[in-house]
Short mmCIF file of C-alpha atoms in Angstrom, two decimals:
data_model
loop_
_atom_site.label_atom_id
_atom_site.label_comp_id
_atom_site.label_asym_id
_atom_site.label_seq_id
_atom_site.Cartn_x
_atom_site.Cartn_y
_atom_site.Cartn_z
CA UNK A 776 -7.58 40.18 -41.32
CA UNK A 777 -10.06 38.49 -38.79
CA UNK A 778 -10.56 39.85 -35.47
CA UNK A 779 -12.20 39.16 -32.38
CA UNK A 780 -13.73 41.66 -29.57
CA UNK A 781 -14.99 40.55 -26.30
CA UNK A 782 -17.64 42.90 -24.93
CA UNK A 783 -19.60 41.93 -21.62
CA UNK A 784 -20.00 42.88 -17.83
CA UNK A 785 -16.61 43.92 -16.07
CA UNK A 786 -17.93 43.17 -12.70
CA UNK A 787 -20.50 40.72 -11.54
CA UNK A 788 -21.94 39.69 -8.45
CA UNK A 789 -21.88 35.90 -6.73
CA UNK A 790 -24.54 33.53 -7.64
CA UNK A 791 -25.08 35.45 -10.58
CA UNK A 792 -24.52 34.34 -14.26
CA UNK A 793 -21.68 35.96 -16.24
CA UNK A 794 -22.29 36.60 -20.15
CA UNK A 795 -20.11 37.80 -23.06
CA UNK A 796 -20.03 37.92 -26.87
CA UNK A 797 -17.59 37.52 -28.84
CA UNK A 798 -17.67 39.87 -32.34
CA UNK A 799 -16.10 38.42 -35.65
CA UNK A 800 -15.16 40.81 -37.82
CA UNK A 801 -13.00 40.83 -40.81
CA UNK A 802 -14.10 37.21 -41.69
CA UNK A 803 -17.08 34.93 -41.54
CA UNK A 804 -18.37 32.98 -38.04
CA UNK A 805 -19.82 30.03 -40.76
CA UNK A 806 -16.11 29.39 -42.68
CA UNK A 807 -15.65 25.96 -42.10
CA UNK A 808 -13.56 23.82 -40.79
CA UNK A 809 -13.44 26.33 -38.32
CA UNK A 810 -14.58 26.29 -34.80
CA UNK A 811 -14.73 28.87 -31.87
CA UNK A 812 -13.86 29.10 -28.27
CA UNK A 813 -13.84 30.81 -25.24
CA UNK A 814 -10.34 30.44 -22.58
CA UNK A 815 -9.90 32.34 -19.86
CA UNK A 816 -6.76 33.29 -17.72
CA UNK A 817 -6.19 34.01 -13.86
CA UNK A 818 -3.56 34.08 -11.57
CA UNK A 819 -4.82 31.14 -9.55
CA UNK A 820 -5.19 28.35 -12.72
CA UNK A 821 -3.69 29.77 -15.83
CA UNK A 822 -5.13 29.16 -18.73
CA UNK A 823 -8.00 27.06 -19.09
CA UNK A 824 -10.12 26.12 -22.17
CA UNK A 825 -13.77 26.73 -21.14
CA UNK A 826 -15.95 25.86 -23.99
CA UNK A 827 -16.19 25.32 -28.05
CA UNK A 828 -19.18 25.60 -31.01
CA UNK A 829 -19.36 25.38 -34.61
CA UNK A 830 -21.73 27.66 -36.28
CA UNK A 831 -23.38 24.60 -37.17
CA UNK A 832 -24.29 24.28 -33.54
CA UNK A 833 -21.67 21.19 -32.10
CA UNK A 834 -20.61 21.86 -28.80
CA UNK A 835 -17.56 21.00 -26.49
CA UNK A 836 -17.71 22.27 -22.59
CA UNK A 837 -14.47 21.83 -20.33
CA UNK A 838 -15.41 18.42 -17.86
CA UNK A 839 -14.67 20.61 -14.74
CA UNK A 840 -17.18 23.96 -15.69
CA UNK A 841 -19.93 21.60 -18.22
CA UNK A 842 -22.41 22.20 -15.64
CA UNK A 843 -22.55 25.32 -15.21
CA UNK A 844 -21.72 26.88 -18.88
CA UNK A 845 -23.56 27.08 -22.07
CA UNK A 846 -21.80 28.43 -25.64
CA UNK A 847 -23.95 29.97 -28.52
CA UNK A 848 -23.59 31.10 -31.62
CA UNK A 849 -25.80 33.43 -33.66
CA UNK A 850 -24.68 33.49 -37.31
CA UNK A 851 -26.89 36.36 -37.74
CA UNK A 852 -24.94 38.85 -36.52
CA UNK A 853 -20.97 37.30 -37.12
CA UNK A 854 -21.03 36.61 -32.88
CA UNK A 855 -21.13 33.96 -30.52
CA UNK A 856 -21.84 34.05 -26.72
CA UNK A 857 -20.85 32.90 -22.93
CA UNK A 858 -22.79 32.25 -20.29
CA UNK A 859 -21.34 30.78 -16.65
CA UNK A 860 -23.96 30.13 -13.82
CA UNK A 861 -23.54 30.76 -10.62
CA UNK A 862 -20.30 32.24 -10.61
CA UNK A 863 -18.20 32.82 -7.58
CA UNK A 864 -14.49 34.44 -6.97
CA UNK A 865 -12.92 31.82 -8.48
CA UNK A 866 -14.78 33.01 -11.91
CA UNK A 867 -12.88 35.91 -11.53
CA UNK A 868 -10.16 36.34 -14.63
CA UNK A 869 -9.34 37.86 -18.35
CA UNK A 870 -11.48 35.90 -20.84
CA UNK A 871 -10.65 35.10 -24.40
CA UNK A 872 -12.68 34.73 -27.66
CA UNK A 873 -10.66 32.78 -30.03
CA UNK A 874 -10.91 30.79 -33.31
CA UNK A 875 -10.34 27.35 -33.13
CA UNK A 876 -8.88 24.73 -36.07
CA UNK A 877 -8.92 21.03 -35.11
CA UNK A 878 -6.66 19.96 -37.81
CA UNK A 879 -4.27 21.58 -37.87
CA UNK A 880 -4.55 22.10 -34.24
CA UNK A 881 -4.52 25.53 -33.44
CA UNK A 882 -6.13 28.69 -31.52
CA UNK A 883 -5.17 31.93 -33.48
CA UNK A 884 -6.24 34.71 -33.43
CA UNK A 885 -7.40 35.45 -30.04
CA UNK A 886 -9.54 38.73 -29.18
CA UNK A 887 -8.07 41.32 -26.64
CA UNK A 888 -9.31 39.74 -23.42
CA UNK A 889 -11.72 41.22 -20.97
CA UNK A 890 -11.04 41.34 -17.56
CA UNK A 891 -14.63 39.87 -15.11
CA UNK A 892 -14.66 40.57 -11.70
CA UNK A 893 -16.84 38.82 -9.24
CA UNK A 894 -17.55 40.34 -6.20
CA UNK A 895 -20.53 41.51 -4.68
CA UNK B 658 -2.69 23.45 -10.83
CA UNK B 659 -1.94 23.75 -14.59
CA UNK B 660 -2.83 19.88 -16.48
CA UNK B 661 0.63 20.23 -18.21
CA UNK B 662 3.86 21.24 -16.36
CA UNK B 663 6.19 24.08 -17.45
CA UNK B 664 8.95 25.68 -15.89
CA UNK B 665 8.47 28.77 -13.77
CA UNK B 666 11.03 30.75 -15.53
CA UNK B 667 13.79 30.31 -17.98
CA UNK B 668 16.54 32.82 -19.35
CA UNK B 669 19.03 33.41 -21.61
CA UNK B 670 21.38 36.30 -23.07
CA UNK B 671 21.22 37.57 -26.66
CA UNK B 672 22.04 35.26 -29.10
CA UNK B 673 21.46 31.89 -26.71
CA UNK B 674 19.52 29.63 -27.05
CA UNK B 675 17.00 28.49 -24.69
CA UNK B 676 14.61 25.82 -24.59
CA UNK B 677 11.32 25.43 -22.29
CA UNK B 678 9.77 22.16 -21.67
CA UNK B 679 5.84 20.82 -21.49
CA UNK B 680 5.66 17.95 -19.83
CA UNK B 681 2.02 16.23 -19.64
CA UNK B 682 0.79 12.86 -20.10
CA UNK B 683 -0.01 9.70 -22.45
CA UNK B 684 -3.61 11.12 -22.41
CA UNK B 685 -2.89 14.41 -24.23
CA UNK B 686 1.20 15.64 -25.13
CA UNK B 687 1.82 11.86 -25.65
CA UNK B 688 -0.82 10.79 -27.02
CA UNK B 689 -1.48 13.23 -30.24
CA UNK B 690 0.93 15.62 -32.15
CA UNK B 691 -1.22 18.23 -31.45
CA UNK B 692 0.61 20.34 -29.29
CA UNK B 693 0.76 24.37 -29.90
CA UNK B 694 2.72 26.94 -28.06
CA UNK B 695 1.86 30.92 -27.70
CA UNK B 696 3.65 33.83 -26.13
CA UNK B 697 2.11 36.66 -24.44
CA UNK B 698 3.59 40.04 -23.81
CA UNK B 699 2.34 41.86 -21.09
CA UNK B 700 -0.93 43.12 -21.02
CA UNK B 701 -1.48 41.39 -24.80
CA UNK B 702 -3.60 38.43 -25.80
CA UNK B 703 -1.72 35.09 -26.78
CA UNK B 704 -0.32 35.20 -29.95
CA UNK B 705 0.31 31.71 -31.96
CA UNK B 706 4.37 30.33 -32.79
CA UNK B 707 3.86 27.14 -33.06
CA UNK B 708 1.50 24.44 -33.66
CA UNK B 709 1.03 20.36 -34.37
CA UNK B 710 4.59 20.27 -32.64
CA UNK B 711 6.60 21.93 -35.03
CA UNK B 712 5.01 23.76 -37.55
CA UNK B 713 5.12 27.15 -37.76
CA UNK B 714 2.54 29.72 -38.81
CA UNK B 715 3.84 32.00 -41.82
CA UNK B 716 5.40 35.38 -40.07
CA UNK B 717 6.73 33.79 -37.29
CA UNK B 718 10.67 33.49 -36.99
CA UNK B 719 12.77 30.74 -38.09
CA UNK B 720 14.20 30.94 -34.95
CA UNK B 721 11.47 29.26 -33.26
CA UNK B 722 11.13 25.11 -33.20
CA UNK B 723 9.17 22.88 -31.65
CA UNK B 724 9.86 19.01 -30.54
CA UNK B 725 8.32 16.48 -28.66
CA UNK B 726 9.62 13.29 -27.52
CA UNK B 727 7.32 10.86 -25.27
CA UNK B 728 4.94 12.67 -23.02
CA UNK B 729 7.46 15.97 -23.08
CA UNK B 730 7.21 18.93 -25.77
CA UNK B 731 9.92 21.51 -26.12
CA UNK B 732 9.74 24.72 -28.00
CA UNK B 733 13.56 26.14 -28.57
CA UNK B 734 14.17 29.77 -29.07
CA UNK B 735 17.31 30.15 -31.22
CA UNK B 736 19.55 33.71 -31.79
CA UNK B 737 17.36 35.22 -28.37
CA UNK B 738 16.66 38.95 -29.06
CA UNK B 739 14.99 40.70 -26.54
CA UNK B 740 11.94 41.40 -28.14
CA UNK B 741 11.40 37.29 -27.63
CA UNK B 742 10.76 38.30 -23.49
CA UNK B 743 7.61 36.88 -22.52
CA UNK B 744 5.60 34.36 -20.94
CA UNK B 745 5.02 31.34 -23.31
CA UNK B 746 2.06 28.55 -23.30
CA UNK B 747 1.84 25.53 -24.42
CA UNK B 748 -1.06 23.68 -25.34
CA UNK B 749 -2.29 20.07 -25.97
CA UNK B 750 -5.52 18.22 -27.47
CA UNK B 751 -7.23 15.57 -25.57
CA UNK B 752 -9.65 13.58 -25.86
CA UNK B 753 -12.58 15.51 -23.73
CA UNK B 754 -10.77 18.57 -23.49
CA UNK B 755 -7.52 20.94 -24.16
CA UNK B 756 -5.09 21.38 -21.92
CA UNK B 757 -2.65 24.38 -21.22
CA UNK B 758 0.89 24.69 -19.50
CA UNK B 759 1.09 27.22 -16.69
CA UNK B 760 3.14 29.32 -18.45
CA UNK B 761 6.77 29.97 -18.81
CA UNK B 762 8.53 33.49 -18.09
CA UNK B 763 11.83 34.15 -20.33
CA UNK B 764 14.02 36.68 -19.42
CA UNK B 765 16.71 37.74 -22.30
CA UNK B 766 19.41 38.83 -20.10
#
């Protein structure tokens, strides 16, 4: 059964750049036709898709965050990463790891969530 | 400001039916049958019911449909039980991105 597991920094500061990884387990990161993504969810917006790779190395970034986000994946070691820039309050909320299929279109399963707080 | 619009809150008593709307735009609900919906129990990640509009993964009630007509999805919980209280998601492709509903709370009576 594939999971997921978030694991990052619960609390960072302003300005500063927020990074997680995402852990595959149960399954392989290179099974195609699959993709993986990163959502997050706060009070304020919702839910809101932030970026998505392919182990092949594609990438997809949300119009409204593309500047200041960048999505790896390291095949190496079944993971792939986060990183936002310059983060501010608004950055604060629960972030999801999930896998992605574009046909059929789909996000299942999704990891736990982690919760990131900025604040200085 | 969620991209697609969902109800605040719906409810229902065991054994209604109730049915929660998406509506969005040409760009993304009307525009592809790629819309998904996922509930979320408190404190729990999203969990998949329903996807390309009405499909259904395997494990997931029969009780659970989806529809769309124009720019507006629907999912329709059948036979409530109370287990089905949560907040539910929907979810549609677009062209540059994917966009989700802000979420619908359903309280089984």
């Amino acid at each position: 059964q594939l999971q997921l597991q978030e694991s990052g920094p619960r609390l960072v500061k302003p300005s500063e750049t927020l990074s997680l990884t995402c852990s595959v387990s149960g399954g392989s990161i290179s099974s195609s036709p699959y993709f993986w993504v990163w959502i997050r969810q706060s009070p304020g917006t919702g839910l809101e898709w932030i970026a998505t790779i392919h182990y092949g190395g594609s990438t997809y970034y949300n119009p409204s965050l593309k500047s200041r986000v960048a999505i790896f994946v390291d095949t190496s070691k079944n993971q792939f990463s986060l990183n936002l820039y310059s983060v501010t309050a608004a950055d604060t909320a629960v972030y999801y790891c999930a896998r992605y299929s574009y046909v059929p279109n789909w996000f299942d399963p999704w990891g736990q969530g982690t919760l990131v707080t900025v604040s200085s | 400001q969620s991209a697609l619009t969902q109800p605040r809150s719906v409810s229902g008593s065991p054994g209604q039916s109730v049915t929660i709307s998406c509506t969005g735009t040409s760009s993304d609900v009307g525009g592809y049958d790629r819309v998904s919906w996922y509930q979320q129990q408190p404190g729990k990640a999203p969990k998949l019911m329903i996807y390309d509009v009405n499909r259904r993964p395997s494990g997931v009630p029969d009780r659970f449909s989806g529809s769309k007509s124009g720019n507006t999805a629907s999912l329709t919980i059948s036979g409530l039980q109370a287990e089905d209280e949560a907040d539910y998601f929907c979810c549609s492709y677009a062209t540059d991105n994917m966009r989700f509903g802000g979420g619908t709370k359903l309280t089984v009576l």
